[in-house]
Coordinates of N, CA and C in Angstrom, one line a residue:
Chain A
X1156 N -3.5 -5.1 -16.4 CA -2.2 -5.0 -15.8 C -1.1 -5.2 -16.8
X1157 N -0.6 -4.2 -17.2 CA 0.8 -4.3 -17.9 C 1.8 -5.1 -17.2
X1158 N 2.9 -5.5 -18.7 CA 3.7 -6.6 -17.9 C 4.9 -5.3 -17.3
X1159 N 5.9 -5.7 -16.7 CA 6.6 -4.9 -15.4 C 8.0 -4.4 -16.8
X1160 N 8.5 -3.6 -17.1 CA 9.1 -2.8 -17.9 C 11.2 -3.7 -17.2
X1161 N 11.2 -4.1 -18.2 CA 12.9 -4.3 -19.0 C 13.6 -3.8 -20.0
X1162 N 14.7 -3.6 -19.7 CA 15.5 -3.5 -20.9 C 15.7 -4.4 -21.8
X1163 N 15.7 -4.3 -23.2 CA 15.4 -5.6 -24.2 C 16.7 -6.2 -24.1
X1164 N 18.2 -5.5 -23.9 CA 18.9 -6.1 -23.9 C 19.5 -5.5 -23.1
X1165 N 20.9 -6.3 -22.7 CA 22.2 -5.9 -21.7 C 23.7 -7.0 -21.8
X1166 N 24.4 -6.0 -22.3 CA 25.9 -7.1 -22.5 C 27.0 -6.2 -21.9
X1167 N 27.5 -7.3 -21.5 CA 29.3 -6.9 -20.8 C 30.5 -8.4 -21.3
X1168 N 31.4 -7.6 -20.6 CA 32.3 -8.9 -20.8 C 32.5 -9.3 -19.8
X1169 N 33.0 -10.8 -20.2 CA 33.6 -11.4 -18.4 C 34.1 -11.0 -17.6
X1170 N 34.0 -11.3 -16.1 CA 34.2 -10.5 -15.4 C 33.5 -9.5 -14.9
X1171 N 33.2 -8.4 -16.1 CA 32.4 -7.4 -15.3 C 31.1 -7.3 -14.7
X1172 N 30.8 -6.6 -14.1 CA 29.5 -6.7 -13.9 C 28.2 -5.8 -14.5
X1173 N 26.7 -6.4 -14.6 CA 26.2 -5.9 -15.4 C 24.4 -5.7 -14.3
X1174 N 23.5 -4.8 -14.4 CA 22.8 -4.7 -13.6 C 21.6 -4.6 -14.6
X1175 N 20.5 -5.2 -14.0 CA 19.1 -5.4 -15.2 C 17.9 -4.3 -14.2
X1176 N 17.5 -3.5 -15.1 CA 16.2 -2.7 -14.0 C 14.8 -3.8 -14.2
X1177 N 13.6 -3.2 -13.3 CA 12.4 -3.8 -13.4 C 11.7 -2.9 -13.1
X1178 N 11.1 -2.2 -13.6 CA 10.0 -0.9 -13.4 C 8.9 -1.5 -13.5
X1179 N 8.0 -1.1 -12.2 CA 6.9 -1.6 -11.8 C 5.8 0.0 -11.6
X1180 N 4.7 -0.6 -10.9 CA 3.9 0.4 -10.5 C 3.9 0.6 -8.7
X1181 N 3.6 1.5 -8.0 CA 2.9 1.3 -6.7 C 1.8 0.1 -6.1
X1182 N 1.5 -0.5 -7.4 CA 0.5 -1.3 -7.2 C 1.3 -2.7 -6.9
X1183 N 2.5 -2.8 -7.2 CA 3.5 -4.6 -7.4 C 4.8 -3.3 -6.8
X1184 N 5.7 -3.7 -7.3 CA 6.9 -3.6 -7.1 C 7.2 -2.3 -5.9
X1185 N 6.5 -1.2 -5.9 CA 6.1 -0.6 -4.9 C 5.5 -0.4 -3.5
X1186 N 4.9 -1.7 -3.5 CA 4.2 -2.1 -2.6 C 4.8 -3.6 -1.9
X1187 N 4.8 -4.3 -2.7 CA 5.3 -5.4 -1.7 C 7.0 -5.7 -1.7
X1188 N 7.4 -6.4 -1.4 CA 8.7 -7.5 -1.1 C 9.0 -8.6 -1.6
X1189 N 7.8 -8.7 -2.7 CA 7.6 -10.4 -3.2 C 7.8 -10.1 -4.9
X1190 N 9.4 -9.4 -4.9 CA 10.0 -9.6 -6.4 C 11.1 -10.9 -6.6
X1191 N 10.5 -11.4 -7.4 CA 11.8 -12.6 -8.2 C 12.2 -12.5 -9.3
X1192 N 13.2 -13.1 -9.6 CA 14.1 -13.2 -10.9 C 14.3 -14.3 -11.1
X1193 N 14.0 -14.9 -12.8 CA 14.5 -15.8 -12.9 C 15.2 -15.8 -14.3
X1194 N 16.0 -16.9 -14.7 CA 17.4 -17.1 -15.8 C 16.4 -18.3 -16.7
X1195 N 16.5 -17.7 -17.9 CA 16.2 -18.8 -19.1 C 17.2 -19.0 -20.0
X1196 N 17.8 -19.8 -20.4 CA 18.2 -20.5 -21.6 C 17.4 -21.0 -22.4
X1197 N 17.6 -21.0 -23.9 CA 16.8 -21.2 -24.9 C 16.0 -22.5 -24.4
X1198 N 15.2 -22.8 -24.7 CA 14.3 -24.3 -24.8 C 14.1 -24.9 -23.4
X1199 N 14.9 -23.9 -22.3 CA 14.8 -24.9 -21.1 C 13.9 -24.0 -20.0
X1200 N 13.4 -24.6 -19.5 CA 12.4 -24.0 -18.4 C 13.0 -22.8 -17.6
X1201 N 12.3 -21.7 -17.2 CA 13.1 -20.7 -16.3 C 13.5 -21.4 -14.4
X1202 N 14.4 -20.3 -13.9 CA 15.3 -21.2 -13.0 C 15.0 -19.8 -12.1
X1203 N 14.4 -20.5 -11.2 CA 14.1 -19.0 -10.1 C 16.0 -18.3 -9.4
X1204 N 16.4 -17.4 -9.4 CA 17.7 -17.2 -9.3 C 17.8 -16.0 -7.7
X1205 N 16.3 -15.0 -7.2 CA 16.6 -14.1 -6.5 C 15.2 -14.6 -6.4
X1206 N 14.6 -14.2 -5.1 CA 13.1 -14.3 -4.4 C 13.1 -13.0 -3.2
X1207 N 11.8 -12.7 -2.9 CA 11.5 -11.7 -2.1 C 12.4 -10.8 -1.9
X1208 N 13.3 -10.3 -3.5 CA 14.0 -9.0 -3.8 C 15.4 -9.3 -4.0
X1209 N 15.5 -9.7 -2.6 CA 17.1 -10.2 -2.4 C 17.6 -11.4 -2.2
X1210 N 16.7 -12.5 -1.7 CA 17.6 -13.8 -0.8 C 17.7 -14.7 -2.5
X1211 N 18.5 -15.7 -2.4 CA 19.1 -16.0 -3.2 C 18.8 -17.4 -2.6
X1212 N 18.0 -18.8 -3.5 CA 17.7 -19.8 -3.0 C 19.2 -20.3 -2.9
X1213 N 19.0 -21.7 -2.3 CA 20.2 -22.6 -2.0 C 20.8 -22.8 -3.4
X1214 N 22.1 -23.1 -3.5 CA 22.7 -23.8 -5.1 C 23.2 -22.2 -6.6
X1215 N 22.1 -20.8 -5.9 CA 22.5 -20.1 -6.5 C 23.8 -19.6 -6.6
X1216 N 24.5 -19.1 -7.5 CA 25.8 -18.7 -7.2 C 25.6 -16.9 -6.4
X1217 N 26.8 -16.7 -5.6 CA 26.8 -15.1 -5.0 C 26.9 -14.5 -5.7
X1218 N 27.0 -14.8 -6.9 CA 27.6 -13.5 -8.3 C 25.8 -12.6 -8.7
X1219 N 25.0 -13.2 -8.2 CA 23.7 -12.9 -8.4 C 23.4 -12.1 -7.0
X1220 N 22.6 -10.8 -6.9 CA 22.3 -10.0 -5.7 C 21.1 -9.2 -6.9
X1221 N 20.2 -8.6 -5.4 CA 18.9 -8.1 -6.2 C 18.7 -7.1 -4.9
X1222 N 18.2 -6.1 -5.6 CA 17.9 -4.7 -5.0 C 16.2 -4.1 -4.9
X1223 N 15.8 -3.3 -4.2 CA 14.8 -2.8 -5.0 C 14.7 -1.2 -4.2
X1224 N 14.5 0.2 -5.2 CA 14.0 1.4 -4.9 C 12.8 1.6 -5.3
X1225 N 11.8 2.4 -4.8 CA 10.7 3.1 -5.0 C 9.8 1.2 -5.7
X1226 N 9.8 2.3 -7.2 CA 9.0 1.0 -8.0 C 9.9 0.1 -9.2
X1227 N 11.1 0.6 -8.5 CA 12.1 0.2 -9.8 C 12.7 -1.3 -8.6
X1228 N 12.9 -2.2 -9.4 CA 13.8 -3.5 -8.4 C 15.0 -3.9 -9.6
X1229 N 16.1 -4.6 -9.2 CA 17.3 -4.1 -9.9 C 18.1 -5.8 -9.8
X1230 N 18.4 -6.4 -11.0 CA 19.4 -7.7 -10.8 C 20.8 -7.6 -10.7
X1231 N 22.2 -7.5 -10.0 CA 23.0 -7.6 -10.6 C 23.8 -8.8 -10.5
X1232 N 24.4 -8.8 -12.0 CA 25.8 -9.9 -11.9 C 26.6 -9.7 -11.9
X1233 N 27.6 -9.7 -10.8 CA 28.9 -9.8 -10.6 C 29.8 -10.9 -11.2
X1234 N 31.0 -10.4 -12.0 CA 31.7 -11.1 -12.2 C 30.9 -11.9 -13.3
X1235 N 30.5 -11.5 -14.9 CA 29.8 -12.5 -16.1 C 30.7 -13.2 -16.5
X1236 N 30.0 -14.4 -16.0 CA 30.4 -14.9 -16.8 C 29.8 -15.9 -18.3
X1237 N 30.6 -16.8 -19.0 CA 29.6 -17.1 -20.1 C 28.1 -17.9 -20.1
X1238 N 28.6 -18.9 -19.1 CA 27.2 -19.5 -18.5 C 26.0 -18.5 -18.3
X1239 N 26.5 -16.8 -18.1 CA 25.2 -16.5 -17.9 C 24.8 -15.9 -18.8
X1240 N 24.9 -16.1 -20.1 CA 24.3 -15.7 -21.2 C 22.4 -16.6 -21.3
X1241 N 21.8 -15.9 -20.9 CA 20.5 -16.2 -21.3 C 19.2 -15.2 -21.3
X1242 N 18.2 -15.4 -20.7 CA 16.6 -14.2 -21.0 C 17.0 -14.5 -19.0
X1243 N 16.4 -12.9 -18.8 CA 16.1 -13.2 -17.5 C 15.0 -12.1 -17.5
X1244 N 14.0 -12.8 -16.3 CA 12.6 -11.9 -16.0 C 12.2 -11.8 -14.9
X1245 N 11.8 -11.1 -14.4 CA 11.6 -10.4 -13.1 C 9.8 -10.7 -12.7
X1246 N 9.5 -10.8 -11.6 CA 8.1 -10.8 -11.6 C 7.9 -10.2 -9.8
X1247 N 6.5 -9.8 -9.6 CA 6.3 -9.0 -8.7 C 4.7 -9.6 -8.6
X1248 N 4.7 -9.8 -7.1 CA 2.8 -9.9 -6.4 C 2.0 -8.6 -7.1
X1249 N 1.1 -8.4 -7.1 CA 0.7 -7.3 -7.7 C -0.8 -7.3 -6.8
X1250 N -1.7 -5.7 -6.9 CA -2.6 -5.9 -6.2 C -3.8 -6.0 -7.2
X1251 N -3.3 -5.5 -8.4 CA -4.2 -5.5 -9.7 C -4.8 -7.4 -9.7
X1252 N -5.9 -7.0 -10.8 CA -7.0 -8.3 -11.1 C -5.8 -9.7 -11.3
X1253 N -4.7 -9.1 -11.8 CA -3.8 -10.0 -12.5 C -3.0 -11.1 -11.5
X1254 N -2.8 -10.3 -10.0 CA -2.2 -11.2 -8.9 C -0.7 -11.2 -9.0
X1255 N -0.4 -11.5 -10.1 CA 1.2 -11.7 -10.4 C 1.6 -11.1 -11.6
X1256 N 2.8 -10.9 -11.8 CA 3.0 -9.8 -13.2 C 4.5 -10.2 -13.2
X1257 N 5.1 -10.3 -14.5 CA 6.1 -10.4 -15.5 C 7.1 -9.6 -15.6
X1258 N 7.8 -9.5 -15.9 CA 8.6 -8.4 -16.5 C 8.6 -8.7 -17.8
X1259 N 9.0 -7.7 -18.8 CA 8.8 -7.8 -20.5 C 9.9 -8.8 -21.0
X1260 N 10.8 -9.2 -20.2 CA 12.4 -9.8 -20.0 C 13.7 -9.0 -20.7
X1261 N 14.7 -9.7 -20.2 CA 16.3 -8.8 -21.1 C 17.2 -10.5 -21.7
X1262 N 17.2 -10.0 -22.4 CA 18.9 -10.6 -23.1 C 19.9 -10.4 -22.6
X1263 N 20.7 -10.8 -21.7 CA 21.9 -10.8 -21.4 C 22.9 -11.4 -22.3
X1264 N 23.9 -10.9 -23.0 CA 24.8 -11.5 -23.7 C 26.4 -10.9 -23.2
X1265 N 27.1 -12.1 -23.1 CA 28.8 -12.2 -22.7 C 29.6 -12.0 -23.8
X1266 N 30.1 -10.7 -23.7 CA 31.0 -10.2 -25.3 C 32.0 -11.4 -25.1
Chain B
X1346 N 14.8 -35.0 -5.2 CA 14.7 -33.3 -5.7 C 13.3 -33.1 -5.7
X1347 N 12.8 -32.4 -5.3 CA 11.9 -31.3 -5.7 C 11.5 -31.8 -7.3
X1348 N 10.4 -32.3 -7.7 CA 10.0 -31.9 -9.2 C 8.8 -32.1 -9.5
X1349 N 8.8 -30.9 -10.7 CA 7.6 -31.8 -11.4 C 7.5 -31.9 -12.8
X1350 N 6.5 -32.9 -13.1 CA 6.2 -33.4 -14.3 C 5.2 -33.3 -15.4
X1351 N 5.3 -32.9 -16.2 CA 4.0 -32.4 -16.8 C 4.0 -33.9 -18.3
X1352 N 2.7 -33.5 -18.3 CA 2.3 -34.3 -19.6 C 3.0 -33.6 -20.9
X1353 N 2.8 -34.9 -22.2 CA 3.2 -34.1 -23.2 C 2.5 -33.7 -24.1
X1354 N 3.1 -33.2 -25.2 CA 2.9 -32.3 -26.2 C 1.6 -32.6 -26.9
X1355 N 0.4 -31.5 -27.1 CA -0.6 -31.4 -27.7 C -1.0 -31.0 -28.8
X1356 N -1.5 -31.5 -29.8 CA -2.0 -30.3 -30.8 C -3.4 -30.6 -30.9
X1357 N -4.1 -29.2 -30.9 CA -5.6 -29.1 -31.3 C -5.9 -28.4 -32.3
X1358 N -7.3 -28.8 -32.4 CA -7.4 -27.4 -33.4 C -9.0 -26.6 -32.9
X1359 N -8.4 -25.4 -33.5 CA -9.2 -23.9 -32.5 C -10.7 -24.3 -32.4
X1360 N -10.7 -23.9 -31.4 CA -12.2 -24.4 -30.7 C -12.1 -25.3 -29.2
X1361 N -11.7 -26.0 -29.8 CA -11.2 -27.5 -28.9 C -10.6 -27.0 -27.3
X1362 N -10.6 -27.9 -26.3 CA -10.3 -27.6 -25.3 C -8.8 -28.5 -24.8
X1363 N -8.1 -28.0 -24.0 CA -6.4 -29.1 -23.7 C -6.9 -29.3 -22.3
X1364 N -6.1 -30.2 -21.8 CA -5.9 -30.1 -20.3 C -4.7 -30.6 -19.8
X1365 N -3.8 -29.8 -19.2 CA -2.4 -30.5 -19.2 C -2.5 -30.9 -17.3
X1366 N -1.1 -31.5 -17.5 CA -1.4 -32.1 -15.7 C 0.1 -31.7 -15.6
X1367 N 0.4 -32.0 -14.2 CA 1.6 -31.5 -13.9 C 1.8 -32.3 -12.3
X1368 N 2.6 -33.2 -12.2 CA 2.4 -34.2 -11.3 C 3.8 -33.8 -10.3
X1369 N 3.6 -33.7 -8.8 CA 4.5 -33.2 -7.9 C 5.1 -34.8 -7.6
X1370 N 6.5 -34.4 -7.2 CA 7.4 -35.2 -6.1 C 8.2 -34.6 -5.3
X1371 N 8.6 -35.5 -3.7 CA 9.2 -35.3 -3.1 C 9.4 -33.5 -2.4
X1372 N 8.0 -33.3 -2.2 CA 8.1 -32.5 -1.5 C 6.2 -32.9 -0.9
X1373 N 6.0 -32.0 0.4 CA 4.5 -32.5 1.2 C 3.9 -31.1 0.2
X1374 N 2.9 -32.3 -0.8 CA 2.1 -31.5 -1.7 C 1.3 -30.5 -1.6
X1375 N 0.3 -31.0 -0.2 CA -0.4 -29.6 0.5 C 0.4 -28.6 0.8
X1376 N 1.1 -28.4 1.3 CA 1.8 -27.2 1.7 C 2.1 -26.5 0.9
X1377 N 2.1 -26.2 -0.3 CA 2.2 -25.5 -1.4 C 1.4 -25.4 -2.2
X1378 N 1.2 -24.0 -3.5 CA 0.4 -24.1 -4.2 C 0.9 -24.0 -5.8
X1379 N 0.1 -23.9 -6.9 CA 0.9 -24.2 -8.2 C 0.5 -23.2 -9.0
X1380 N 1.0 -22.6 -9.5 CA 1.1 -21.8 -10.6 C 1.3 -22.4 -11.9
X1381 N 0.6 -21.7 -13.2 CA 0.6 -21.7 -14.0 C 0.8 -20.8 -15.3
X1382 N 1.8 -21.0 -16.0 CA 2.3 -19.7 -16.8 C 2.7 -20.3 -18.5
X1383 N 2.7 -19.2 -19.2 CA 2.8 -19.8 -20.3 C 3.8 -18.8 -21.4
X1384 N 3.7 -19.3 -22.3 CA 5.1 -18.6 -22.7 C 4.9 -19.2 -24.6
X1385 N 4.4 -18.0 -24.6 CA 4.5 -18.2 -26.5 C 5.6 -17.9 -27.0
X1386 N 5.7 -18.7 -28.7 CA 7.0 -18.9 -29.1 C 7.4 -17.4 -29.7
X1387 N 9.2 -17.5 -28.9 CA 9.4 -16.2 -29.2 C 9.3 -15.0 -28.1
X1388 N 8.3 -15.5 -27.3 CA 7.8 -13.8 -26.6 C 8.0 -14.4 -24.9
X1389 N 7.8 -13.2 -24.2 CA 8.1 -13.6 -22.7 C 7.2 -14.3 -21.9
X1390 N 7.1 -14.1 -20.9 CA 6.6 -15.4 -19.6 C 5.0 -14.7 -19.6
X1391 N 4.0 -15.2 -19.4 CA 3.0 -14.7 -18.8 C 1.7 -15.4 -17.8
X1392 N 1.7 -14.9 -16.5 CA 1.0 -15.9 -15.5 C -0.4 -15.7 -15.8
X1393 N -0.9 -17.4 -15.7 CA -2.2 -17.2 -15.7 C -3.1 -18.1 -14.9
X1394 N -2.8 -18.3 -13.6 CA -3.6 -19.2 -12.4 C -2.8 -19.5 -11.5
X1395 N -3.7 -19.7 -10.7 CA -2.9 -20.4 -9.2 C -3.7 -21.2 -8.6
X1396 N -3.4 -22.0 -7.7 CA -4.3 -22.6 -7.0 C -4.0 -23.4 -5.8
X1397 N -4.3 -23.2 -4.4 CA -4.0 -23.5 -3.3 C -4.4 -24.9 -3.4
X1398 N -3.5 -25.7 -3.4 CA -3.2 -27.2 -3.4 C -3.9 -27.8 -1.9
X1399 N -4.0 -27.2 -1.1 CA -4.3 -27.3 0.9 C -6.3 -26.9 0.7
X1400 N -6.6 -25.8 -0.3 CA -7.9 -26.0 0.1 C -8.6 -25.8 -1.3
X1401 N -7.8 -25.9 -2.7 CA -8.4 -25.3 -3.3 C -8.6 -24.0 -4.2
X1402 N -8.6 -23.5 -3.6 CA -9.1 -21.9 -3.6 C -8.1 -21.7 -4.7
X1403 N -8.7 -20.6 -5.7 CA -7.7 -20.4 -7.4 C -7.4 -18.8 -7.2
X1404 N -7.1 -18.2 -7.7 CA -6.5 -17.2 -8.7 C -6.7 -17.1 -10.1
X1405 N -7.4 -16.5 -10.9 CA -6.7 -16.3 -12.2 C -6.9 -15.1 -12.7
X1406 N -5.7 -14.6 -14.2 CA -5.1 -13.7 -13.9 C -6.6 -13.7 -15.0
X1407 N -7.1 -12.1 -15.0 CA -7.9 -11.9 -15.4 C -8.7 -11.8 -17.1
X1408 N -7.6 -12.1 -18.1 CA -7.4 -12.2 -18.9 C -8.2 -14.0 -19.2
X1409 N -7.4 -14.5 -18.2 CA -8.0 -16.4 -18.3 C -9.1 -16.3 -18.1
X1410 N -9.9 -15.9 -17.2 CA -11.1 -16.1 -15.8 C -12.5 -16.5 -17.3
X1411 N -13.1 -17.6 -16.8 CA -13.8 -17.9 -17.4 C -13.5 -18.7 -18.5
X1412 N -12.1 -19.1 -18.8 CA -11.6 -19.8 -20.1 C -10.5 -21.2 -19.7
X1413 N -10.1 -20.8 -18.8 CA -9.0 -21.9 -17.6 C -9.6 -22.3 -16.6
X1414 N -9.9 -23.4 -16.2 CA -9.8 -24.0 -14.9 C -8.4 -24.9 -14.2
X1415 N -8.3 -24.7 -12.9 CA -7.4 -25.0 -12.4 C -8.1 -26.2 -11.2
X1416 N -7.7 -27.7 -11.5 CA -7.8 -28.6 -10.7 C -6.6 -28.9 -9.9
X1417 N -6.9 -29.9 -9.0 CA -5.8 -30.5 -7.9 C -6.4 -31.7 -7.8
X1418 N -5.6 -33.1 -7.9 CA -6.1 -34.1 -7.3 C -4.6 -34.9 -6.0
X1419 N -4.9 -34.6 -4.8 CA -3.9 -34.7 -3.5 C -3.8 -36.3 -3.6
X1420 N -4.9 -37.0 -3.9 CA -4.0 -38.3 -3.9 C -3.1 -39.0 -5.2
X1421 N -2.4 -38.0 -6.0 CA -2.0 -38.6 -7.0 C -0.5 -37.7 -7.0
X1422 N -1.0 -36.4 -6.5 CA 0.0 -35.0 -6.1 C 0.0 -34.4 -7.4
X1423 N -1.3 -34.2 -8.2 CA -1.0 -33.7 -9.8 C -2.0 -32.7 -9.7
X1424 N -1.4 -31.7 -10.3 CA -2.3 -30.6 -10.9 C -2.8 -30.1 -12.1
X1425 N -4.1 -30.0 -12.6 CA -4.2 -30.0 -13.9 C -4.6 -28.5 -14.6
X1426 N -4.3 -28.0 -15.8 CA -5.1 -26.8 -16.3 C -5.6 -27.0 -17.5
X1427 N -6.7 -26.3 -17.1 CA -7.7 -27.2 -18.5 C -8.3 -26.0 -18.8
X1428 N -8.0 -25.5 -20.7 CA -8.4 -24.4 -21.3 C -9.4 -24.5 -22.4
X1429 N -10.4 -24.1 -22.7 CA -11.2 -23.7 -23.3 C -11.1 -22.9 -24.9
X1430 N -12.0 -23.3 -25.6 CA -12.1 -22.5 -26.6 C -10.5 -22.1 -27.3
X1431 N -10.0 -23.1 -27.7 CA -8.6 -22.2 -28.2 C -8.4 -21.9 -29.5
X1432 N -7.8 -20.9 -29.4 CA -7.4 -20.1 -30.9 C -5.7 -20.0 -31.2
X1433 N -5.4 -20.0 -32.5 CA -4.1 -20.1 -32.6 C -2.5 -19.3 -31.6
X1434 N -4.0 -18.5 -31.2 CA -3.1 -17.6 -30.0 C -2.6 -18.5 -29.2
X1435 N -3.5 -19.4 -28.7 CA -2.9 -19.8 -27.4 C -1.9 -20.9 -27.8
X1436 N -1.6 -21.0 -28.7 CA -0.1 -21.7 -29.1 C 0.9 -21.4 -28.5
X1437 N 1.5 -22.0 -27.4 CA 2.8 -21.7 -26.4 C 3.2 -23.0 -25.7
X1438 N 4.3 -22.6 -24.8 CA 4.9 -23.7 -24.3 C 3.9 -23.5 -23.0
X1439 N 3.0 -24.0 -21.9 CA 2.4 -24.2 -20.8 C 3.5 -24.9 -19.3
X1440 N 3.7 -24.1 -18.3 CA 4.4 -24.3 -17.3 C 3.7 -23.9 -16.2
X1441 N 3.9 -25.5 -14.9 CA 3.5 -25.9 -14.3 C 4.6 -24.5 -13.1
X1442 N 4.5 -24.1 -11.9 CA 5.5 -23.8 -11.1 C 5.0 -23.8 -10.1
X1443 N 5.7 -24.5 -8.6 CA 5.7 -24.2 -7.1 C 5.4 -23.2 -6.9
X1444 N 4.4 -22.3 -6.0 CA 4.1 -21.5 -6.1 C 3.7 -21.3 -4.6
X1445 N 4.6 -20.4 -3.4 CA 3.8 -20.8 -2.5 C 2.7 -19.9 -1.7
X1446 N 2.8 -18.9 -3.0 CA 1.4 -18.1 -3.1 C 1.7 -16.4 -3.0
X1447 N 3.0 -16.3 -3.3 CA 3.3 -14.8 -3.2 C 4.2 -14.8 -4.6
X1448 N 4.3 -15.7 -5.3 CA 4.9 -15.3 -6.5 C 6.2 -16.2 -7.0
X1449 N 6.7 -16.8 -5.8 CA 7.9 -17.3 -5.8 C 7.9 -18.7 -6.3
X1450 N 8.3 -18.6 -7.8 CA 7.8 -19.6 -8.5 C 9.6 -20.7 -8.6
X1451 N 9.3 -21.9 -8.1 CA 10.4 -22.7 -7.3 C 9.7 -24.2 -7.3
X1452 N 10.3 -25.5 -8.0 CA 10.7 -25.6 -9.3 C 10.0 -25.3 -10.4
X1453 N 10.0 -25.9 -11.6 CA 9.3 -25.5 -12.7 C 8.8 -26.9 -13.4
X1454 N 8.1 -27.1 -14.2 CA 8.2 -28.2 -14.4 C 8.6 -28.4 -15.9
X1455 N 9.0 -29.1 -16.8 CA 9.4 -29.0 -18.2 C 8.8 -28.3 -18.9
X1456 N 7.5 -27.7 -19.5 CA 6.9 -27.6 -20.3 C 6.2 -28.5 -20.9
X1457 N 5.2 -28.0 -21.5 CA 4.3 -28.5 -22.4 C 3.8 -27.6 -23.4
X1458 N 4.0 -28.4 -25.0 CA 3.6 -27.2 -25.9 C 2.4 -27.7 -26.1
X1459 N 1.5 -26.7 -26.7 CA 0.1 -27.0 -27.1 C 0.5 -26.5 -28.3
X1460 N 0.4 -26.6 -29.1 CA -0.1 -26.3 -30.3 C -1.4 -26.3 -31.4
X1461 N -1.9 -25.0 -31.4 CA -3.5 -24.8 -31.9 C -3.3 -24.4 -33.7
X1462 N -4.2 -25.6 -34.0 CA -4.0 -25.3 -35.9 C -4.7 -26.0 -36.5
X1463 N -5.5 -25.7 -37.4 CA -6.8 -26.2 -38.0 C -6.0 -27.3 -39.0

């Protein structure tokens, strides 16, 4: 099972908004409902930010919404700001030996 | 809050086996299960176990199977992963995650680095 396909990077400026893809197979991201996103900062643990595509746990900000077409699932951030400069990674249930799968991650950076 | 706690930092050298633990609070421990993922320096996330906290029952991603075991002990609320045979590869940071069996990995616990080096 390959890990689930990102863009290595992605930058805007404040304010705008900026959208991260996640290409998957028919086998994960195609098939189920059970895509998440989560935000890393260097040295600190990742922070689950979107679950089952779209809902957004308690404490997240609204500037975060999540999409998903075909095999492709989609993050956006509305309104960047600097705080969200970090690695963000996407992951999907999968039906392969693997169970769960990755995305390769993106760099978000705030010009 | 919600957390958990993992043991600290390891070093072995290749061959040798780790076993890290990852101890729940404040949430009802059965009812969830725990994921395990790991993350070498530099590179991205990669899952490798699960394990239903309620009966048991594992997952692993296929790459581990035969090299990781994944324990639970309910009266303490700690979960442990214990790796086999290691080689300098498996030098990464080790994360504990909530897991409640579909992927949705919710809290995390600190990390733990292992570090493998003769």
């Amino acid at each position: 099972q390959s890990a689930l396909t990102q863009p290595a990077s992605v930058s805007g400026s404040p304010g705008q908004s900026i959208t991260i893809s996640c290409t998957g197979t028919s086998s994960d991201i195609g098939t189920y409902n059970y895509v998440s996103w989560y935000q890393q900062h260097p040295g600190k643990a990742p922070k689950l930010m979107i679950y089952d595509v779209s809902n957004r746990p308690s404490g997240v900000s609204n500037r975060f919404s999540g999409s998903k077409s075909g095999n492709t699932a989609s993050l956006t951030i509305s309104g960047l700001q600097a705080e969200d400069e970090a690695d963000y990674y996407c992951s999907s249930y999968t039906t392969s030996s693997t169970f769960r799968v990755f995305g390769t991650g993106t760099k978000v950076t705030v010009l | 809050q919600v957390q958990l706690v993992q043991s600290g930092a390891e070093v072995k050298k290749p061959g040798a086996s780790v076993k890290v633990s990852c101890k729940a609070s404040s949430y009802t421990f059965t009812n969830y299960g725990i994921s395990w993922i790991r993350q070498a320096p530099g590179q991205g996330l990669e899952w490798m176990g699960w394990i239903s906290v309620y009966t048991g029952n594992t997952d692993y991603a296929q790459q581990f199977q035969g090299r990781v075991t994944l324990t639970t002990d309910t009266s303490t609320s700690t979960t442990y992963m214990e790796m086999r045979s290691l080689t300098s590869n498996d030098t990464a940071v080790y994360y504990c995650a909530r897991d409640p069996g579909k992927g949705r990995f919710a809290p995390w616990g600190q990390g733990t680095l292992v570090t493998v080096s003769s």
